[in-house]
Short mmCIF file of C-alpha atoms and ligand atoms in Angstrom, two decimals:
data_model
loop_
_atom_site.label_atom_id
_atom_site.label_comp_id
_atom_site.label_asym_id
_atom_site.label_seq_id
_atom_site.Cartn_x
_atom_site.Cartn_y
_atom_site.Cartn_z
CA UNK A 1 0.00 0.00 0.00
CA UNK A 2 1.05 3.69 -0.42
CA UNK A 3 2.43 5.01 3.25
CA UNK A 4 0.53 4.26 5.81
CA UNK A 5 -0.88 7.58 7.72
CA UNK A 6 -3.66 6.75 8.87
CA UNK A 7 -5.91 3.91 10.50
CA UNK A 8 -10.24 3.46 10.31
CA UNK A 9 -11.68 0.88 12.67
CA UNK A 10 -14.88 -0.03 11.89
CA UNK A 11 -16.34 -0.97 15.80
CA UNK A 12 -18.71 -3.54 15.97
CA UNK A 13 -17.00 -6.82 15.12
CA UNK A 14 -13.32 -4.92 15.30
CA UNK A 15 -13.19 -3.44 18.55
CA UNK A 16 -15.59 -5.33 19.92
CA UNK A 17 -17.99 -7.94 19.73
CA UNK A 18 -21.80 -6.59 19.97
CA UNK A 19 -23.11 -8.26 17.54
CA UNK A 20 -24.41 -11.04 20.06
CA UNK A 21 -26.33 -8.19 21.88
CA UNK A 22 -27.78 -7.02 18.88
CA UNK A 23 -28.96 -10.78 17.70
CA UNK A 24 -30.44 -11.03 21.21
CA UNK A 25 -32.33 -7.68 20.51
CA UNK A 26 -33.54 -8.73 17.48
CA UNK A 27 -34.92 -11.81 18.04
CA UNK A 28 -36.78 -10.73 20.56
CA UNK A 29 -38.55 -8.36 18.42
CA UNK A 30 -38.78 -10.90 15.84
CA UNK A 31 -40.75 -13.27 17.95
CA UNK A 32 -42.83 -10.85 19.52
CA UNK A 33 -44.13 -10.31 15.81
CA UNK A 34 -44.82 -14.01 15.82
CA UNK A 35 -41.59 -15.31 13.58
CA UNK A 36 -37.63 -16.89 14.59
CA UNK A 37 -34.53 -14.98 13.57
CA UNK A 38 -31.87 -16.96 13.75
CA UNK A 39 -27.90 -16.21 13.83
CA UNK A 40 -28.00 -16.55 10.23
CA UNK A 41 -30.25 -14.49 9.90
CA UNK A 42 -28.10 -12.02 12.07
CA UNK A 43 -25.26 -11.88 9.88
CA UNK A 44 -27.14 -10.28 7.16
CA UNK A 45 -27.36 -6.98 9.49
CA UNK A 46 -23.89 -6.59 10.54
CA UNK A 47 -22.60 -2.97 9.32
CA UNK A 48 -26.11 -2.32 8.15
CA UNK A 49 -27.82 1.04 9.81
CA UNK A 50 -30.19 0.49 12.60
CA UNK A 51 -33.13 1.32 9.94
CA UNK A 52 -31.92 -1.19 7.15
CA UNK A 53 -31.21 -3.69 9.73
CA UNK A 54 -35.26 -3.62 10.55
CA UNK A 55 -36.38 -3.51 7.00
CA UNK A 56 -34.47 -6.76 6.37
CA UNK A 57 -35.71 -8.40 9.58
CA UNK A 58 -39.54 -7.19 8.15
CA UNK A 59 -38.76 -9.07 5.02
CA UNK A 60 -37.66 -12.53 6.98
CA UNK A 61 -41.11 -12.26 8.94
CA UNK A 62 -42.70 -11.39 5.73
CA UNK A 63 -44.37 -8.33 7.40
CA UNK A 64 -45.28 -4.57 6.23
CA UNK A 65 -45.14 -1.84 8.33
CA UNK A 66 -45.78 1.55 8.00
CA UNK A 67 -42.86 4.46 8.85
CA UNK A 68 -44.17 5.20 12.36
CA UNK A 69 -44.86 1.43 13.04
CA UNK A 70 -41.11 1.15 12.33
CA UNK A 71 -39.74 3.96 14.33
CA UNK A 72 -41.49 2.49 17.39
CA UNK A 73 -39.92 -1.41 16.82
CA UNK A 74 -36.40 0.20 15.97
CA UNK A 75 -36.95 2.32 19.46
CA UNK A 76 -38.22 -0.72 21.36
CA UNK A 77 -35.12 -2.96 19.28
CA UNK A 78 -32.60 -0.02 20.85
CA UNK A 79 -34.17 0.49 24.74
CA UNK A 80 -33.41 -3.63 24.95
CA UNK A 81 -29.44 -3.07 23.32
CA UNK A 82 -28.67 -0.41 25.01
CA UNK A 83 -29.75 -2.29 28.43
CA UNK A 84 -27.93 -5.32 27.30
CA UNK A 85 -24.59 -3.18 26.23
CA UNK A 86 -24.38 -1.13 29.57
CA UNK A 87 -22.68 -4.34 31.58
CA UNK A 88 -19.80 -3.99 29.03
CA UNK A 89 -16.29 -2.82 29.86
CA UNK A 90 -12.87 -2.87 28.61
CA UNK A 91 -12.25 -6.88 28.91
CA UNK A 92 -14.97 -7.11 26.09
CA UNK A 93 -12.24 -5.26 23.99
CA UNK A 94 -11.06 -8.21 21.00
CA UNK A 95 -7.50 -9.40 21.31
CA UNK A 96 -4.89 -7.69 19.59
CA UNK A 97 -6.60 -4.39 19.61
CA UNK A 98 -5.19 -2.59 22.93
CA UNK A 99 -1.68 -3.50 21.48
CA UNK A 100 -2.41 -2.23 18.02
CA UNK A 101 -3.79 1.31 19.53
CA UNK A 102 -0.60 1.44 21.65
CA UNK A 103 1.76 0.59 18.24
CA UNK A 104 0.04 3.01 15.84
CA UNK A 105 0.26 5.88 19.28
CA UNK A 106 3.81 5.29 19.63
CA UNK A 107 4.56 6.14 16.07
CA UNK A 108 2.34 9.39 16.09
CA UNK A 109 -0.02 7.51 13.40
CA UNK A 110 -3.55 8.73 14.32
CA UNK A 111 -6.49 6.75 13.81
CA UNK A 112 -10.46 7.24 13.96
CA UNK A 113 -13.69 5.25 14.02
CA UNK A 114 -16.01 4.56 11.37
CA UNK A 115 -18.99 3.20 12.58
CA UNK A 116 -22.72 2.72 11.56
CA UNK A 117 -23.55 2.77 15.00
CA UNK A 118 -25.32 5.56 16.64
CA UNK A 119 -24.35 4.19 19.63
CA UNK A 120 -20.62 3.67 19.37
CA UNK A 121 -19.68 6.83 21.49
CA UNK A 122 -21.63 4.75 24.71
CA UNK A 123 -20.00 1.88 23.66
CA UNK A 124 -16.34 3.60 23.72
CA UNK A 125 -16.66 4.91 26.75
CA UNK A 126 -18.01 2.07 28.36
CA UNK A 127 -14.90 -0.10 27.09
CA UNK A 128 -12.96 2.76 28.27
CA UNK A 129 -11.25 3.72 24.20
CA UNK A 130 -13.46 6.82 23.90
CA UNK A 131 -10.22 9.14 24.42
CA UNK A 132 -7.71 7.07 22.66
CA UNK A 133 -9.82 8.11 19.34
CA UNK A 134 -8.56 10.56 17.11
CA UNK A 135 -12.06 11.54 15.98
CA UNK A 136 -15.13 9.10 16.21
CA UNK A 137 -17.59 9.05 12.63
CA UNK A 138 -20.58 7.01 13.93
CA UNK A 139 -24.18 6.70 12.47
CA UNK A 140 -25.13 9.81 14.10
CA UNK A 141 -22.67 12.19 11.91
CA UNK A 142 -23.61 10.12 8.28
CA UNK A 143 -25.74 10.85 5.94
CA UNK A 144 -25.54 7.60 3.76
CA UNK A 145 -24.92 3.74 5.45
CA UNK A 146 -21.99 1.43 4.31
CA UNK A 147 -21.53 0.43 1.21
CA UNK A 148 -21.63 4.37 0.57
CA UNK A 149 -17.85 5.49 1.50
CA UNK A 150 -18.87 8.69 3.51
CA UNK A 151 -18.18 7.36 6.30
CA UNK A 152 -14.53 6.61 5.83
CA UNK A 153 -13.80 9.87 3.68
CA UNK A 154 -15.28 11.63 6.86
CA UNK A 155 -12.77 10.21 9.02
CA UNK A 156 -9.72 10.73 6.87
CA UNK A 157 -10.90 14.74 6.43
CA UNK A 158 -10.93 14.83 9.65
CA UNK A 159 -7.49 13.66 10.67
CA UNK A 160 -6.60 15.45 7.35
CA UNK A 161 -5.05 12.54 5.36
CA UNK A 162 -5.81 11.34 2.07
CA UNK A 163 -7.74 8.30 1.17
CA UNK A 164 -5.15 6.71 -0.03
CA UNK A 165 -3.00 6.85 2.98
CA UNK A 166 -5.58 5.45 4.76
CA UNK A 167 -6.08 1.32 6.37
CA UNK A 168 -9.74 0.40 6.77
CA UNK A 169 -10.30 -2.61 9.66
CA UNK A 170 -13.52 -4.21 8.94
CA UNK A 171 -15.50 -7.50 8.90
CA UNK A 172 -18.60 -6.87 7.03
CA UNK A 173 -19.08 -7.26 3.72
CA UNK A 174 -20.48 -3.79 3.06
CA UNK A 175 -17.77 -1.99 5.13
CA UNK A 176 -15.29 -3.59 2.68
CA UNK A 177 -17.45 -2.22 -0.14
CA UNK A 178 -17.37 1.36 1.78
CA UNK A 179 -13.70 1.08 2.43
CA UNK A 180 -12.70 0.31 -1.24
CA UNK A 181 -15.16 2.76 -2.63
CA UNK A 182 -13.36 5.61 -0.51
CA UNK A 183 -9.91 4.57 -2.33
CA UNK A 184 -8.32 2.88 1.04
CA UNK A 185 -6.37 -0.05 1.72
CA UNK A 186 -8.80 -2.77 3.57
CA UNK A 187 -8.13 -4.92 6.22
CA UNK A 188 -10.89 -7.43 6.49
CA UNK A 189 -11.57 -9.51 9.89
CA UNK A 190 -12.77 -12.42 9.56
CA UNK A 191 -13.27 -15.58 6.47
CA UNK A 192 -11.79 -14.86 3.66
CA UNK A 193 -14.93 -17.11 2.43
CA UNK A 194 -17.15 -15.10 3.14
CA UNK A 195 -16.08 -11.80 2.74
CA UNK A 196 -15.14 -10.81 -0.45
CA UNK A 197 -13.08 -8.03 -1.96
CA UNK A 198 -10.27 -6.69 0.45
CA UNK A 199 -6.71 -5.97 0.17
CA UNK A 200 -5.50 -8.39 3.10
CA UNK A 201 -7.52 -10.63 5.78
CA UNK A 202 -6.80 -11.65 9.37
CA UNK A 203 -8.62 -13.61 11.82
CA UNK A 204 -7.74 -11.33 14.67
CA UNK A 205 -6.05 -7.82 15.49
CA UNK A 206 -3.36 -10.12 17.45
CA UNK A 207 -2.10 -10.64 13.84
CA UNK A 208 -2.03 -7.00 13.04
CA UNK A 209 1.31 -4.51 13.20
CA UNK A 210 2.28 -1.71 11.37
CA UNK A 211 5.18 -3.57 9.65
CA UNK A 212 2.55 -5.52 8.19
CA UNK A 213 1.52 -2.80 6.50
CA UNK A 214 4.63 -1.36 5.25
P1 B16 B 1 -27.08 1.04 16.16
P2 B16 B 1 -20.42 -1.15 12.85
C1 B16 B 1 -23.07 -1.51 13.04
O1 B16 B 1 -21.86 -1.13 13.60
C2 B16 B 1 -23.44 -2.96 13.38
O2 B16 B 1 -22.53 -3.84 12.75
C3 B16 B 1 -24.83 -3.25 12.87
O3 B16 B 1 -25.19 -4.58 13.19
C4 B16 B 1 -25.82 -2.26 13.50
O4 B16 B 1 -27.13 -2.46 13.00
C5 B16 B 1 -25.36 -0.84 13.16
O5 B16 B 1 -24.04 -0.64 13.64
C6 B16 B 1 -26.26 0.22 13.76
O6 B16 B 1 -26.17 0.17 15.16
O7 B16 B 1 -28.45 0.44 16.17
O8 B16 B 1 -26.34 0.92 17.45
O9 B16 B 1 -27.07 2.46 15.62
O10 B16 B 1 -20.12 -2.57 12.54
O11 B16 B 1 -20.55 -0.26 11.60
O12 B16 B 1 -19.52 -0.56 13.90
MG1 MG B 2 -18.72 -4.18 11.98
#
């Protein structure tokens, strides 16, 4: 990759694993409209907005609903993960990532978040990384979801790097899409299987460093 100035996390299934919180969430929604939702099921929401995530669970149950039907289940959906999120703290933060933060500190690389997640700054600061964060882009300062890039361009602006410059850490499929349509170099987490399209996969930040990336 060109020189490496700057990092993106994506949170949710980088930083940390919520993703079981949200399933829980959902499911319970899901069967109070009278269908399952199964883990499967789950997988097709991760890095998908809050909004989009509903819409697709609507579609497994086979159910319409109009716009202020769905802002109430996305509200109810969020009351029960924010509950279920505020017992976290920083030993829910993945392995390999504490290390990686200290690395790219020590060599004055700065780094941001880019998350679909409205709720990311609760989730920082509950895992204790809120202040390590060179500037946080989260679902509440987007416009358009992952696959659009916004997200990611926002973050390099603001740590005033260009795209190219720029690592992406993610491990959905439409955060690799975001990452690559921004003009970045993308670290996917996770099977290579499954995810399609990025510059270089790991299973874990443990196997991360920034001679790696050199
Ligand atoms: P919220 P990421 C995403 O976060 C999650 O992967 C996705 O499952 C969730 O629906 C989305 O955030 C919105 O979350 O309801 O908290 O705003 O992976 O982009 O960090
Ligand atoms: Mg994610």
């Amino acid at each position: 990759m060109a020189t490496l100035k700057a990092v993106l996390f994506d949170l949710d299934g980088v930083i940390v694993d919520t993703a079981k919180h949200h399933f829980k969430a959902w499911k319970q929604l899901a069967n109070e409209l009278g269908f399952d939702f199964t883990e499967d099921d789950n997988e097709r929401l991760k890095g998908v907005s809050r909004m989009d995530s509903l819409n697709i669970l609507l579609e497994i149950g086979n159910l319409v609903k109009n716009d202020k039907e769905k802002e109430e289940l996305a509200a109810r959906k969020n009351e029960r993960y924010v509950k279920s999120i505020s017992k976290m703290d920083e030993s829910e933060i993945l392995p390999g990532v504490q290390a990686f933060l200290t690395e790219l500190k020590d060599n004055n690389i700065p780094f941001a978040l880019g998350s679909a997640s409205k709720n990311a700054p609760i989730i920082l600061k509950k895992i204790g990384l809120y202040d390590q964060f060179n500037a946080i882009i989260d679902g509440n300062s987007i416009s358009n979801a992952k696959p659009d890039p916004e997200v990611f361009l926002l973050g390099a602006e603001e740590l005033s790097v260009n795209a190219e410059n720029c690592v992406v850490f993610e491990d959905a499929q439409s955060g690799i899409e975001a990452g690559k349509a921004a003009g970045m170099y993308v670290v996917a987490v996770g099977n290579p299987n499954i995810l399609k399209g990025a510059n270089d996969y790991i299973n874990s930040m443990e196997q991360m460093s920034i001679e790696r990336l050199s």
